[in-house]
Amino acid sequence: MWKGIVLKSEAAPPTQDEWSVFLRRSLAPYQIPVAFHVVDHMPRTTSLKPALAEIRAAIEQKLRGA
């Protein structure tokens, strides 16, 4: 499952530790992601929903180190 948060442009992105601390307040340990990916642009479909195929491809490419 993919989840995302869009930050306002002037906001500094939280660190990995800040995300973990924030999520531990309301999620069970097994629900906390092991990695967080910050992106500059969230691809969207024509209906403005997140373009999951493009997002998956970008994350897989990042994980491969390309």
PDB file of C-alpha atoms in Angstrom:
ATOM      1  CA  MET A   1       0.000   0.000   0.000  1.00  0.00           C
ATOM      2  CA  TRP A   2       1.289   3.456  -0.889  1.00  0.00           C
ATOM      3  CA  LYS A   3       0.615   6.486   1.252  1.00  0.00           C
ATOM      4  CA  GLY A   4       1.740  10.005   0.668  1.00  0.00           C
ATOM      5  CA  ILE A   5       1.745  13.439   2.188  1.00  0.00           C
ATOM      6  CA  VAL A   6       2.121  16.607   0.161  1.00  0.00           C
ATOM      7  CA  LEU A   7       3.960  19.360   2.031  1.00  0.00           C
ATOM      8  CA  LYS A   8       3.610  23.040   1.344  1.00  0.00           C
ATOM      9  CA  SER A   9       6.551  24.305  -0.683  1.00  0.00           C
ATOM     10  CA  GLU A  10       7.981  26.416   2.157  1.00  0.00           C
ATOM     11  CA  ALA A  11       7.905  23.528   4.638  1.00  0.00           C
ATOM     12  CA  ALA A  12      11.108  21.610   5.340  1.00  0.00           C
ATOM     13  CA  PRO A  13      10.618  17.848   4.952  1.00  0.00           C
ATOM     14  CA  PRO A  14      10.742  15.870   8.214  1.00  0.00           C
ATOM     15  CA  THR A  15      13.732  13.619   8.831  1.00  0.00           C
ATOM     16  CA  GLN A  16      13.461   9.816   8.884  1.00  0.00           C
ATOM     17  CA  ASP A  17      13.604   9.883  12.701  1.00  0.00           C
ATOM     18  CA  GLU A  18      10.905  12.561  12.931  1.00  0.00           C
ATOM     19  CA  TRP A  19       8.600  10.466  10.745  1.00  0.00           C
ATOM     20  CA  SER A  20       9.195   7.381  12.902  1.00  0.00           C
ATOM     21  CA  VAL A  21       8.548   9.239  16.167  1.00  0.00           C
ATOM     22  CA  PHE A  22       5.380  10.811  14.759  1.00  0.00           C
ATOM     23  CA  LEU A  23       4.015   7.506  13.458  1.00  0.00           C
ATOM     24  CA  ARG A  24       4.821   5.560  16.653  1.00  0.00           C
ATOM     25  CA  ARG A  25       2.244   7.714  18.448  1.00  0.00           C
ATOM     26  CA  SER A  26      -0.665   6.225  16.526  1.00  0.00           C
ATOM     27  CA  LEU A  27       0.480   3.070  14.699  1.00  0.00           C
ATOM     28  CA  ALA A  28       1.399  -0.424  15.784  1.00  0.00           C
ATOM     29  CA  PRO A  29       5.104  -1.260  15.340  1.00  0.00           C
ATOM     30  CA  TYR A  30       4.444  -3.514  12.330  1.00  0.00           C
ATOM     31  CA  GLN A  31       2.630  -0.644  10.556  1.00  0.00           C
ATOM     32  CA  ILE A  32       5.557   1.787  10.642  1.00  0.00           C
ATOM     33  CA  PRO A  33       7.359   1.966   7.275  1.00  0.00           C
ATOM     34  CA  VAL A  34      11.008   0.979   7.188  1.00  0.00           C
ATOM     35  CA  ALA A  35      11.797   3.692   4.628  1.00  0.00           C
ATOM     36  CA  PHE A  36      10.468   7.089   3.642  1.00  0.00           C
ATOM     37  CA  HIS A  37      10.965   8.642   0.225  1.00  0.00           C
ATOM     38  CA  VAL A  38      10.766  12.403  -0.247  1.00  0.00           C
ATOM     39  CA  VAL A  39       9.954  13.539  -3.772  1.00  0.00           C
ATOM     40  CA  ASP A  40       9.752  16.949  -5.408  1.00  0.00           C
ATOM     41  CA  HIS A  41       6.767  16.060  -7.556  1.00  0.00           C
ATOM     42  CA  MET A  42       3.835  13.682  -7.092  1.00  0.00           C
ATOM     43  CA  PRO A  43       2.757  12.331 -10.500  1.00  0.00           C
ATOM     44  CA  ARG A  44      -1.009  12.434 -10.975  1.00  0.00           C
ATOM     45  CA  THR A  45      -3.520  10.963 -13.389  1.00  0.00           C
ATOM     46  CA  THR A  46      -5.908  13.100 -15.431  1.00  0.00           C
ATOM     47  CA  SER A  47      -8.420  12.725 -12.579  1.00  0.00           C
ATOM     48  CA  LEU A  48      -5.773  14.103 -10.151  1.00  0.00           C
ATOM     49  CA  LYS A  49      -5.320  10.804  -8.316  1.00  0.00           C
ATOM     50  CA  PRO A  50      -1.745   9.668  -7.576  1.00  0.00           C
ATOM     51  CA  ALA A  51      -0.290   7.842 -10.610  1.00  0.00           C
ATOM     52  CA  LEU A  52       0.664   4.682  -8.732  1.00  0.00           C
ATOM     53  CA  ALA A  53       2.470   3.002 -11.627  1.00  0.00           C
ATOM     54  CA  GLU A  54       4.732   6.037 -12.093  1.00  0.00           C
ATOM     55  CA  ILE A  55       5.323   6.319  -8.354  1.00  0.00           C
ATOM     56  CA  ARG A  56       6.229   2.616  -8.085  1.00  0.00           C
ATOM     57  CA  ALA A  57       8.600   2.898 -11.045  1.00  0.00           C
ATOM     58  CA  ALA A  58      10.325   5.956  -9.540  1.00  0.00           C
ATOM     59  CA  ILE A  59      10.776   4.253  -6.159  1.00  0.00           C
ATOM     60  CA  GLU A  60      12.062   1.043  -7.758  1.00  0.00           C
ATOM     61  CA  GLN A  61      14.524   3.076  -9.824  1.00  0.00           C
ATOM     62  CA  LYS A  62      15.694   4.912  -6.702  1.00  0.00           C
ATOM     63  CA  LEU A  63      16.139   1.634  -4.811  1.00  0.00           C
ATOM     64  CA  ARG A  64      18.210   0.214  -7.679  1.00  0.00           C
ATOM     65  CA  GLY A  65      20.479   3.238  -7.409  1.00  0.00           C
ATOM     66  CA  ALA A  66      19.811   4.559 -10.884  1.00  0.00           C
TER      67      ALA A  66
END
